[in-house]
């Protein structure tokens, strides 16, 4: 099931809201009640309950109290924990483009999830992954993918990516395990200068302690990664289930069903097993940096 991109308030769903929604689903199922049965025994209609259980709306306090009573949640500490999850959550340090009156989109939702994640496992076969891109490379990728979008919107999307990349230097920094196809390293995005700078940046990141980069070589042929690029986002609290992010035409789509998450984890592990190990991957990237430097055209004059 796809995570809703926005709540009715216009903000991305927070981890707290996702956690509350999941817990209320679990409590109802443990009580062996259908949504229709809950509607019959409370003043809540089944459509509203569906929205609450899918993180689309935040329940009012009296609604949550009625649900806890119905589900047999009588422990005061547990009730207080659930009530606390209804408290509005505004991530610290919202970037200006999320608060300047422009409605956030799926890319902003991704930024919020990554801001609270402790690890991202990602696979990309077309380009260098978003979190490892330079600014110039990111602009070139976005302009190529969206030729019908104006420069202001390209700049805005690139700004979102820049804020996402800031997590690499945060305290603590996010852990990244990136798998990329060798073709992404050879595909020239932007001009020669942009391409060389991106390869150098990738070589530098491959040395970072919390970043692992593996390359799937040309000779591998067809493999499960060619179906689609994806990212698996893991959170530090076990109560917050991980989710999968895949790209659609314009915006990311978030998948949270356990079967969907398990399928992508299995795909990622299979790709890790057939990719070059991190040491050989670093050598491949550094070799490309060297060869591109030798082939660089001499400046005029």
PDB file of C-alpha atoms in Angstrom:
ATOM      1  CA  UNK A   1       0.000   0.000   0.000  1.00  0.00           C
ATOM      2  CA  UNK A   2       1.370   3.414  -0.880  1.00  0.00           C
ATOM      3  CA  UNK A   3       1.946   5.874   1.933  1.00  0.00           C
ATOM      4  CA  UNK A   4      -0.106   9.024   1.314  1.00  0.00           C
ATOM      5  CA  UNK A   5       2.153  11.771   0.033  1.00  0.00           C
ATOM      6  CA  UNK A   6       0.439  14.517   2.014  1.00  0.00           C
ATOM      7  CA  UNK A   7      -1.878  14.860   4.954  1.00  0.00           C
ATOM      8  CA  UNK A   8      -4.868  17.212   4.606  1.00  0.00           C
ATOM      9  CA  UNK A   9      -2.797  19.848   6.444  1.00  0.00           C
ATOM     10  CA  UNK A  10      -0.447  19.944   3.470  1.00  0.00           C
ATOM     11  CA  UNK A  11       2.498  18.425   5.354  1.00  0.00           C
ATOM     12  CA  UNK A  12       4.160  15.075   4.779  1.00  0.00           C
ATOM     13  CA  UNK A  13       3.071  12.352   7.240  1.00  0.00           C
ATOM     14  CA  UNK A  14       5.496  12.188  10.159  1.00  0.00           C
ATOM     15  CA  UNK A  15       6.932   9.060  11.712  1.00  0.00           C
ATOM     16  CA  UNK A  16       4.750   9.693  14.775  1.00  0.00           C
ATOM     17  CA  UNK A  17       1.599   9.705  12.647  1.00  0.00           C
ATOM     18  CA  UNK A  18       2.673   6.540  10.794  1.00  0.00           C
ATOM     19  CA  UNK A  19       3.394   4.836  14.129  1.00  0.00           C
ATOM     20  CA  UNK A  20      -0.011   5.779  15.546  1.00  0.00           C
ATOM     21  CA  UNK A  21      -1.801   4.583  12.413  1.00  0.00           C
ATOM     22  CA  UNK A  22      -0.015   1.228  12.507  1.00  0.00           C
ATOM     23  CA  UNK A  23      -0.700   0.766  16.210  1.00  0.00           C
ATOM     24  CA  UNK A  24      -4.413   1.517  15.849  1.00  0.00           C
ATOM     25  CA  UNK A  25      -4.672  -0.991  12.987  1.00  0.00           C
ATOM     26  CA  UNK A  26      -2.937  -3.602  15.140  1.00  0.00           C
ATOM     27  CA  UNK A  27      -5.179  -2.939  18.150  1.00  0.00           C
ATOM     28  CA  UNK A  28      -8.352  -3.222  16.071  1.00  0.00           C
ATOM     29  CA  UNK A  29      -7.182  -6.459  14.473  1.00  0.00           C
ATOM     30  CA  UNK A  30      -6.188  -7.888  17.882  1.00  0.00           C
ATOM     31  CA  UNK A  31      -9.673  -7.043  19.131  1.00  0.00           C
ATOM     32  CA  UNK A  32     -11.044  -8.961  16.100  1.00  0.00           C
ATOM     33  CA  UNK A  33     -13.126  -6.016  14.953  1.00  0.00           C
ATOM     34  CA  UNK A  34     -13.786  -4.876  11.413  1.00  0.00           C
ATOM     35  CA  UNK A  35     -13.903  -1.178  10.604  1.00  0.00           C
ATOM     36  CA  UNK A  36     -17.643  -1.516  10.127  1.00  0.00           C
ATOM     37  CA  UNK A  37     -17.989  -3.051  13.611  1.00  0.00           C
ATOM     38  CA  UNK A  38     -16.007  -0.168  15.107  1.00  0.00           C
ATOM     39  CA  UNK A  39     -18.280   2.293  13.300  1.00  0.00           C
ATOM     40  CA  UNK A  40     -21.359   0.563  14.750  1.00  0.00           C
ATOM     41  CA  UNK A  41     -20.006   0.844  18.299  1.00  0.00           C
ATOM     42  CA  UNK A  42     -18.628   4.389  18.127  1.00  0.00           C
ATOM     43  CA  UNK A  43     -19.546   7.714  16.542  1.00  0.00           C
ATOM     44  CA  UNK A  44     -16.765   7.209  13.985  1.00  0.00           C
ATOM     45  CA  UNK A  45     -17.660   6.206  10.435  1.00  0.00           C
ATOM     46  CA  UNK A  46     -15.618   3.532   8.666  1.00  0.00           C
ATOM     47  CA  UNK A  47     -14.233   5.953   6.038  1.00  0.00           C
ATOM     48  CA  UNK A  48     -12.780   8.214   8.731  1.00  0.00           C
ATOM     49  CA  UNK A  49     -11.341   5.195  10.544  1.00  0.00           C
ATOM     50  CA  UNK A  50      -9.671   4.096   7.287  1.00  0.00           C
ATOM     51  CA  UNK A  51      -8.066   7.542   6.957  1.00  0.00           C
ATOM     52  CA  UNK A  52      -6.841   7.396  10.562  1.00  0.00           C
ATOM     53  CA  UNK A  53      -5.414   3.896  10.112  1.00  0.00           C
ATOM     54  CA  UNK A  54      -3.584   4.957   6.961  1.00  0.00           C
ATOM     55  CA  UNK A  55      -2.037   8.100   8.387  1.00  0.00           C
ATOM     56  CA  UNK A  56      -4.115  10.538   6.376  1.00  0.00           C
ATOM     57  CA  UNK A  57      -5.669  12.312   9.342  1.00  0.00           C
ATOM     58  CA  UNK A  58      -4.723  12.779  12.983  1.00  0.00           C
ATOM     59  CA  UNK A  59      -7.510  11.578  15.301  1.00  0.00           C
ATOM     60  CA  UNK A  60      -9.033  13.989  17.787  1.00  0.00           C
ATOM     61  CA  UNK A  61      -8.372  13.214  21.437  1.00  0.00           C
ATOM     62  CA  UNK A  62     -11.944  12.117  22.150  1.00  0.00           C
ATOM     63  CA  UNK A  63     -11.869   9.824  19.109  1.00  0.00           C
ATOM     64  CA  UNK A  64      -8.645   8.201  20.290  1.00  0.00           C
ATOM     65  CA  UNK A  65     -10.026   7.764  23.813  1.00  0.00           C
ATOM     66  CA  UNK A  66     -13.117   6.038  22.421  1.00  0.00           C
ATOM     67  CA  UNK A  67     -10.979   3.707  20.296  1.00  0.00           C
ATOM     68  CA  UNK A  68      -8.712   2.814  23.221  1.00  0.00           C
ATOM     69  CA  UNK A  69     -11.735   2.015  25.376  1.00  0.00           C
ATOM     70  CA  UNK A  70     -13.207  -0.157  22.642  1.00  0.00           C
ATOM     71  CA  UNK A  71      -9.891  -1.974  22.036  1.00  0.00           C
ATOM     72  CA  UNK A  72      -9.335  -2.641  25.744  1.00  0.00           C
ATOM     73  CA  UNK A  73      -6.359  -0.348  26.236  1.00  0.00           C
ATOM     74  CA  UNK A  74      -6.731   0.483  29.927  1.00  0.00           C
ATOM     75  CA  UNK A  75      -3.138   0.784  31.102  1.00  0.00           C
ATOM     76  CA  UNK A  76      -2.583   4.482  31.850  1.00  0.00           C
ATOM     77  CA  UNK A  77       1.001   4.487  30.641  1.00  0.00           C
ATOM     78  CA  UNK A  78       0.057   2.881  27.338  1.00  0.00           C
ATOM     79  CA  UNK A  79      -2.840   5.288  26.877  1.00  0.00           C
ATOM     80  CA  UNK A  80      -0.513   8.234  27.510  1.00  0.00           C
ATOM     81  CA  UNK A  81       1.930   6.911  24.903  1.00  0.00           C
ATOM     82  CA  UNK A  82      -0.794   6.721  22.261  1.00  0.00           C
ATOM     83  CA  UNK A  83      -2.137  10.165  23.146  1.00  0.00           C
ATOM     84  CA  UNK A  84       1.361  11.570  22.810  1.00  0.00           C
ATOM     85  CA  UNK A  85       1.508  10.264  19.243  1.00  0.00           C
ATOM     86  CA  UNK A  86      -1.323  12.641  18.328  1.00  0.00           C
ATOM     87  CA  UNK A  87       0.840  15.629  19.195  1.00  0.00           C
ATOM     88  CA  UNK A  88       1.656  17.567  16.007  1.00  0.00           C
ATOM     89  CA  UNK A  89       5.235  17.101  14.934  1.00  0.00           C
ATOM     90  CA  UNK A  90       7.185  19.736  13.042  1.00  0.00           C
ATOM     91  CA  UNK A  91      10.695  18.609  12.112  1.00  0.00           C
ATOM     92  CA  UNK A  92      13.321  21.106  13.266  1.00  0.00           C
ATOM     93  CA  UNK A  93      14.995  23.220  10.700  1.00  0.00           C
ATOM     94  CA  UNK A  94      12.493  23.013   7.878  1.00  0.00           C
ATOM     95  CA  UNK A  95      14.159  24.343   4.744  1.00  0.00           C
ATOM     96  CA  UNK A  96      12.587  27.543   3.355  1.00  0.00           C
ATOM     97  CA  UNK A  97      10.992  25.855   0.357  1.00  0.00           C
ATOM     98  CA  UNK A  98       8.814  23.830   2.753  1.00  0.00           C
ATOM     99  CA  UNK A  99       7.546  26.899   4.588  1.00  0.00           C
ATOM    100  CA  UNK A 100       7.394  29.655   1.978  1.00  0.00           C
ATOM    101  CA  UNK A 101       3.833  28.907   0.916  1.00  0.00           C
ATOM    102  CA  UNK A 102       4.607  26.355  -1.775  1.00  0.00           C
ATOM    103  CA  UNK A 103       2.867  23.067  -1.006  1.00  0.00           C
ATOM    104  CA  UNK A 104       5.381  20.286  -0.368  1.00  0.00           C
ATOM    105  CA  UNK A 105       5.320  17.344  -2.758  1.00  0.00           C
ATOM    106  CA  UNK A 106       6.501  13.755  -2.767  1.00  0.00           C
ATOM    107  CA  UNK A 107      10.135  14.867  -2.902  1.00  0.00           C
ATOM    108  CA  UNK A 108       9.633  16.855   0.294  1.00  0.00           C
ATOM    109  CA  UNK A 109       8.011  13.798   1.863  1.00  0.00           C
ATOM    110  CA  UNK A 110      11.146  11.829   1.008  1.00  0.00           C
ATOM    111  CA  UNK A 111      13.274  14.533   2.636  1.00  0.00           C
ATOM    112  CA  UNK A 112      11.284  14.219   5.860  1.00  0.00           C
ATOM    113  CA  UNK A 113      11.579  10.438   5.957  1.00  0.00           C
ATOM    114  CA  UNK A 114      15.316  10.557   5.255  1.00  0.00           C
ATOM    115  CA  UNK A 115      15.788  13.229   7.925  1.00  0.00           C
ATOM    116  CA  UNK A 116      14.621  10.709  10.553  1.00  0.00           C
ATOM    117  CA  UNK A 117      16.190   7.589   9.051  1.00  0.00           C
ATOM    118  CA  UNK A 118      19.380   5.972  10.290  1.00  0.00           C
ATOM    119  CA  UNK A 119      20.052   4.013   7.091  1.00  0.00           C
ATOM    120  CA  UNK A 120      19.172   4.085   3.415  1.00  0.00           C
ATOM    121  CA  UNK A 121      19.818   1.122   1.140  1.00  0.00           C
ATOM    122  CA  UNK A 122      19.426   2.131  -2.481  1.00  0.00           C
ATOM    123  CA  UNK A 123      19.834   0.779  -5.967  1.00  0.00           C
ATOM    124  CA  UNK A 124      20.134   2.847  -9.143  1.00  0.00           C
ATOM    125  CA  UNK A 125      20.936   1.706 -12.675  1.00  0.00           C
ATOM    126  CA  UNK A 126      20.504   4.903 -14.686  1.00  0.00           C
ATOM    127  CA  UNK A 127      22.495   7.556 -12.857  1.00  0.00           C
ATOM    128  CA  UNK A 128      24.609   8.099  -9.778  1.00  0.00           C
ATOM    129  CA  UNK A 129      22.064   7.905  -6.890  1.00  0.00           C
ATOM    130  CA  UNK A 130      20.466  11.146  -5.676  1.00  0.00           C
ATOM    131  CA  UNK A 131      22.182  11.166  -2.270  1.00  0.00           C
ATOM    132  CA  UNK A 132      25.626  10.904  -3.884  1.00  0.00           C
ATOM    133  CA  UNK A 133      25.189  13.513  -6.622  1.00  0.00           C
ATOM    134  CA  UNK A 134      26.966  16.851  -6.974  1.00  0.00           C
ATOM    135  CA  UNK A 135      24.851  19.977  -7.499  1.00  0.00           C
ATOM    136  CA  UNK A 136      25.788  20.315 -11.182  1.00  0.00           C
ATOM    137  CA  UNK A 137      25.144  16.636 -11.852  1.00  0.00           C
ATOM    138  CA  UNK A 138      21.765  16.809 -10.077  1.00  0.00           C
ATOM    139  CA  UNK A 139      20.698  19.785 -12.201  1.00  0.00           C
ATOM    140  CA  UNK A 140      21.742  17.959 -15.368  1.00  0.00           C
ATOM    141  CA  UNK A 141      19.853  14.799 -14.369  1.00  0.00           C
ATOM    142  CA  UNK A 142      16.670  16.707 -13.527  1.00  0.00           C
ATOM    143  CA  UNK A 143      16.802  18.790 -16.700  1.00  0.00           C
ATOM    144  CA  UNK A 144      17.231  15.641 -18.774  1.00  0.00           C
ATOM    145  CA  UNK A 145      14.412  13.762 -17.050  1.00  0.00           C
ATOM    146  CA  UNK A 146      11.980  16.695 -17.194  1.00  0.00           C
ATOM    147  CA  UNK A 147      12.505  18.637 -20.451  1.00  0.00           C
ATOM    148  CA  UNK A 148       9.014  20.125 -20.135  1.00  0.00           C
ATOM    149  CA  UNK A 149       9.711  21.672 -16.718  1.00  0.00           C
ATOM    150  CA  UNK A 150      10.914  25.259 -16.401  1.00  0.00           C
ATOM    151  CA  UNK A 151      14.266  26.231 -14.871  1.00  0.00           C
ATOM    152  CA  UNK A 152      12.676  27.532 -11.648  1.00  0.00           C
ATOM    153  CA  UNK A 153      11.108  24.148 -10.919  1.00  0.00           C
ATOM    154  CA  UNK A 154      14.338  22.352 -11.813  1.00  0.00           C
ATOM    155  CA  UNK A 155      16.140  24.613  -9.334  1.00  0.00           C
ATOM    156  CA  UNK A 156      13.530  23.811  -6.681  1.00  0.00           C
ATOM    157  CA  UNK A 157      13.876  20.058  -7.198  1.00  0.00           C
ATOM    158  CA  UNK A 158      17.659  20.376  -7.118  1.00  0.00           C
ATOM    159  CA  UNK A 159      17.378  22.306  -3.845  1.00  0.00           C
ATOM    160  CA  UNK A 160      15.407  19.430  -2.322  1.00  0.00           C
ATOM    161  CA  UNK A 161      18.201  17.049  -3.355  1.00  0.00           C
ATOM    162  CA  UNK A 162      20.809  19.358  -1.838  1.00  0.00           C
ATOM    163  CA  UNK A 163      18.969  19.348   1.500  1.00  0.00           C
ATOM    164  CA  UNK A 164      18.684  15.562   1.323  1.00  0.00           C
ATOM    165  CA  UNK A 165      22.432  15.253   0.762  1.00  0.00           C
ATOM    166  CA  UNK A 166      23.049  17.325   3.890  1.00  0.00           C
ATOM    167  CA  UNK A 167      22.167  14.189   5.876  1.00  0.00           C
ATOM    168  CA  UNK A 168      25.536  12.737   4.834  1.00  0.00           C
ATOM    169  CA  UNK A 169      27.257  15.322   7.054  1.00  0.00           C
ATOM    170  CA  UNK A 170      24.699  15.448   9.872  1.00  0.00           C
ATOM    171  CA  UNK A 171      25.409  14.318  13.430  1.00  0.00           C
ATOM    172  CA  UNK A 172      24.969  11.422  13.381  1.00  0.00           C
ATOM    173  CA  UNK A 173      25.255  11.035   9.610  1.00  0.00           C
ATOM    174  CA  UNK A 174      22.910   8.742   7.797  1.00  0.00           C
ATOM    175  CA  UNK A 175      24.285   5.335   6.812  1.00  0.00           C
ATOM    176  CA  UNK A 176      24.144   4.716   3.064  1.00  0.00           C
ATOM    177  CA  UNK A 177      24.623   1.449   1.191  1.00  0.00           C
ATOM    178  CA  UNK A 178      24.435   2.253  -2.512  1.00  0.00           C
ATOM    179  CA  UNK A 179      24.332  -0.227  -5.374  1.00  0.00           C
ATOM    180  CA  UNK A 180      24.702   1.179  -8.871  1.00  0.00           C
ATOM    181  CA  UNK A 181      25.054  -0.294 -12.293  1.00  0.00           C
ATOM    182  CA  UNK A 182      28.374   0.257 -14.067  1.00  0.00           C
ATOM    183  CA  UNK A 183      26.484   1.878 -16.938  1.00  0.00           C
ATOM    184  CA  UNK A 184      25.582   4.761 -14.608  1.00  0.00           C
ATOM    185  CA  UNK A 185      29.287   5.517 -14.185  1.00  0.00           C
ATOM    186  CA  UNK A 186      29.914   5.693 -17.935  1.00  0.00           C
ATOM    187  CA  UNK A 187      26.783   7.642 -18.875  1.00  0.00           C
ATOM    188  CA  UNK A 188      27.846  11.247 -19.348  1.00  0.00           C
ATOM    189  CA  UNK A 189      25.367  13.532 -17.637  1.00  0.00           C
ATOM    190  CA  UNK A 190      25.981  17.211 -18.329  1.00  0.00           C
ATOM    191  CA  UNK A 191      29.295  18.277 -19.825  1.00  0.00           C
ATOM    192  CA  UNK A 192      32.695  16.593 -19.364  1.00  0.00           C
ATOM    193  CA  UNK A 193      33.504  18.772 -16.369  1.00  0.00           C
ATOM    194  CA  UNK A 194      30.264  17.794 -14.622  1.00  0.00           C
ATOM    195  CA  UNK A 195      30.854  14.107 -15.305  1.00  0.00           C
ATOM    196  CA  UNK A 196      34.458  14.139 -14.060  1.00  0.00           C
ATOM    197  CA  UNK A 197      33.509  16.070 -10.919  1.00  0.00           C
ATOM    198  CA  UNK A 198      30.767  13.549 -10.167  1.00  0.00           C
ATOM    199  CA  UNK A 199      33.154  10.617 -10.512  1.00  0.00           C
ATOM    200  CA  UNK A 200      35.632  12.328  -8.173  1.00  0.00           C
ATOM    201  CA  UNK A 201      32.893  12.967  -5.649  1.00  0.00           C
ATOM    202  CA  UNK A 202      31.799   9.333  -5.813  1.00  0.00           C
ATOM    203  CA  UNK A 203      35.396   8.193  -5.282  1.00  0.00           C
ATOM    204  CA  UNK A 204      35.656  10.422  -2.193  1.00  0.00           C
ATOM    205  CA  UNK A 205      32.357   9.192  -0.760  1.00  0.00           C
ATOM    206  CA  UNK A 206      33.445   5.576  -1.212  1.00  0.00           C
ATOM    207  CA  UNK A 207      36.097   6.245   1.462  1.00  0.00           C
ATOM    208  CA  UNK A 208      33.613   7.579   4.027  1.00  0.00           C
ATOM    209  CA  UNK A 209      33.096   5.250   7.022  1.00  0.00           C
ATOM    210  CA  UNK A 210      29.270   5.206   6.877  1.00  0.00           C
ATOM    211  CA  UNK A 211      28.962   4.927   3.108  1.00  0.00           C
ATOM    212  CA  UNK A 212      29.243   1.648   1.216  1.00  0.00           C
ATOM    213  CA  UNK A 213      29.292   1.664  -2.583  1.00  0.00           C
ATOM    214  CA  UNK A 214      29.063  -1.438  -4.746  1.00  0.00           C
ATOM    215  CA  UNK A 215      29.022  -1.567  -8.532  1.00  0.00           C
ATOM    216  CA  UNK A 216      27.192  -4.147 -10.656  1.00  0.00           C
ATOM    217  CA  UNK A 217      29.565  -4.762 -13.599  1.00  0.00           C
ATOM    218  CA  UNK A 218      28.629  -4.814 -17.274  1.00  0.00           C
ATOM    219  CA  UNK A 219      29.436  -8.505 -17.523  1.00  0.00           C
ATOM    220  CA  UNK A 220      26.654  -9.428 -15.112  1.00  0.00           C
ATOM    221  CA  UNK A 221      24.050  -9.229 -17.873  1.00  0.00           C
ATOM    222  CA  UNK A 222      20.349  -9.229 -16.953  1.00  0.00           C
ATOM    223  CA  UNK A 223      19.543  -9.116 -13.239  1.00  0.00           C
ATOM    224  CA  UNK A 224      16.660  -8.296 -10.879  1.00  0.00           C
ATOM    225  CA  UNK A 225      17.818  -4.707 -10.488  1.00  0.00           C
ATOM    226  CA  UNK A 226      16.903  -3.845 -14.049  1.00  0.00           C
ATOM    227  CA  UNK A 227      13.219  -3.920 -13.116  1.00  0.00           C
ATOM    228  CA  UNK A 228      13.377  -0.559 -11.318  1.00  0.00           C
ATOM    229  CA  UNK A 229      15.465   1.679  -9.118  1.00  0.00           C
ATOM    230  CA  UNK A 230      14.441   1.822  -5.455  1.00  0.00           C
ATOM    231  CA  UNK A 231      15.495   2.864  -1.966  1.00  0.00           C
ATOM    232  CA  UNK A 232      14.814   1.129   1.354  1.00  0.00           C
ATOM    233  CA  UNK A 233      14.550   3.568   4.265  1.00  0.00           C
ATOM    234  CA  UNK A 234      15.187   2.200   7.776  1.00  0.00           C
ATOM    235  CA  UNK A 235      14.438   4.058  11.015  1.00  0.00           C
ATOM    236  CA  UNK A 236      16.245   3.794  14.368  1.00  0.00           C
ATOM    237  CA  UNK A 237      13.161   2.891  16.413  1.00  0.00           C
ATOM    238  CA  UNK A 238      11.969  -0.709  15.842  1.00  0.00           C
ATOM    239  CA  UNK A 239       8.413   0.570  16.256  1.00  0.00           C
ATOM    240  CA  UNK A 240       8.799   2.483  12.994  1.00  0.00           C
ATOM    241  CA  UNK A 241       8.604   0.015  10.145  1.00  0.00           C
ATOM    242  CA  UNK A 242      10.860   0.661   7.183  1.00  0.00           C
ATOM    243  CA  UNK A 243       9.459   1.648   3.833  1.00  0.00           C
ATOM    244  CA  UNK A 244      10.397   1.531   0.165  1.00  0.00           C
ATOM    245  CA  UNK A 245      10.660   4.509  -2.163  1.00  0.00           C
ATOM    246  CA  UNK A 246      10.323   4.043  -5.916  1.00  0.00           C
ATOM    247  CA  UNK A 247      10.092   6.736  -8.561  1.00  0.00           C
ATOM    248  CA  UNK A 248       7.072   7.421 -10.716  1.00  0.00           C
ATOM    249  CA  UNK A 249       7.010   9.889 -13.608  1.00  0.00           C
ATOM    250  CA  UNK A 250       7.239  12.996 -11.439  1.00  0.00           C
ATOM    251  CA  UNK A 251       7.271  12.073  -7.749  1.00  0.00           C
ATOM    252  CA  UNK A 252       8.428   9.260  -5.465  1.00  0.00           C
ATOM    253  CA  UNK A 253       5.922   6.626  -4.393  1.00  0.00           C
ATOM    254  CA  UNK A 254       6.237   5.115  -0.919  1.00  0.00           C
ATOM    255  CA  UNK A 255       5.422   1.455  -0.211  1.00  0.00           C
ATOM    256  CA  UNK A 256       4.945   0.211   3.351  1.00  0.00           C
ATOM    257  CA  UNK A 257       3.235  -3.191   3.163  1.00  0.00           C
ATOM    258  CA  UNK A 258       5.439  -5.852   4.850  1.00  0.00           C
ATOM    259  CA  UNK A 259       5.373  -8.017   1.709  1.00  0.00           C
ATOM    260  CA  UNK A 260       6.522  -5.101  -0.446  1.00  0.00           C
ATOM    261  CA  UNK A 261       9.311  -4.237   1.960  1.00  0.00           C
ATOM    262  CA  UNK A 262      10.439  -7.873   2.184  1.00  0.00           C
ATOM    263  CA  UNK A 263      10.454  -8.213  -1.607  1.00  0.00           C
ATOM    264  CA  UNK A 264      12.730  -5.195  -2.045  1.00  0.00           C
ATOM    265  CA  UNK A 265      15.030  -6.269   0.785  1.00  0.00           C
ATOM    266  CA  UNK A 266      15.424  -9.646  -0.937  1.00  0.00           C
ATOM    267  CA  UNK A 267      16.171  -7.935  -4.256  1.00  0.00           C
ATOM    268  CA  UNK A 268      18.750  -5.701  -2.596  1.00  0.00           C
ATOM    269  CA  UNK A 269      20.486  -8.634  -0.928  1.00  0.00           C
ATOM    270  CA  UNK A 270      20.616 -10.562  -4.213  1.00  0.00           C
ATOM    271  CA  UNK A 271      22.162  -7.566  -5.943  1.00  0.00           C
ATOM    272  CA  UNK A 272      24.742  -7.189  -3.160  1.00  0.00           C
ATOM    273  CA  UNK A 273      25.743 -10.817  -3.636  1.00  0.00           C
ATOM    274  CA  UNK A 274      26.515 -10.398  -7.356  1.00  0.00           C
ATOM    275  CA  UNK A 275      27.983  -6.874  -7.258  1.00  0.00           C
ATOM    276  CA  UNK A 276      31.681  -6.102  -6.949  1.00  0.00           C
ATOM    277  CA  UNK A 277      32.727  -5.883  -3.312  1.00  0.00           C
ATOM    278  CA  UNK A 278      33.347  -2.384  -1.884  1.00  0.00           C
ATOM    279  CA  UNK A 279      37.128  -2.534  -2.400  1.00  0.00           C
ATOM    280  CA  UNK A 280      36.871  -3.556  -6.051  1.00  0.00           C
ATOM    281  CA  UNK A 281      34.095  -1.022  -6.571  1.00  0.00           C
ATOM    282  CA  UNK A 282      36.313   1.762  -5.170  1.00  0.00           C
ATOM    283  CA  UNK A 283      39.107   0.686  -7.500  1.00  0.00           C
ATOM    284  CA  UNK A 284      36.761   0.769 -10.491  1.00  0.00           C
ATOM    285  CA  UNK A 285      35.542   4.280  -9.679  1.00  0.00           C
ATOM    286  CA  UNK A 286      39.031   5.653  -8.963  1.00  0.00           C
ATOM    287  CA  UNK A 287      40.252   4.128 -12.232  1.00  0.00           C
ATOM    288  CA  UNK A 288      37.513   5.955 -14.113  1.00  0.00           C
ATOM    289  CA  UNK A 289      38.472   9.206 -12.395  1.00  0.00           C
ATOM    290  CA  UNK A 290      42.050   8.749 -13.581  1.00  0.00           C
ATOM    291  CA  UNK A 291      41.106   7.803 -17.133  1.00  0.00           C
ATOM    292  CA  UNK A 292      38.633  10.658 -17.481  1.00  0.00           C
ATOM    293  CA  UNK A 293      41.291  13.068 -16.263  1.00  0.00           C
ATOM    294  CA  UNK A 294      43.715  11.896 -18.937  1.00  0.00           C
ATOM    295  CA  UNK A 295      41.106  12.214 -21.676  1.00  0.00           C
ATOM    296  CA  UNK A 296      39.947  15.662 -20.556  1.00  0.00           C
ATOM    297  CA  UNK A 297      40.218  18.264 -23.321  1.00  0.00           C
ATOM    298  CA  UNK A 298      42.858  20.941 -22.827  1.00  0.00           C
ATOM    299  CA  UNK A 299      41.494  24.426 -22.075  1.00  0.00           C
ATOM    300  CA  UNK A 300      41.611  26.815 -25.005  1.00  0.00           C
ATOM    301  CA  UNK A 301      44.228  29.573 -25.070  1.00  0.00           C
TER     302      UNK A 301
END
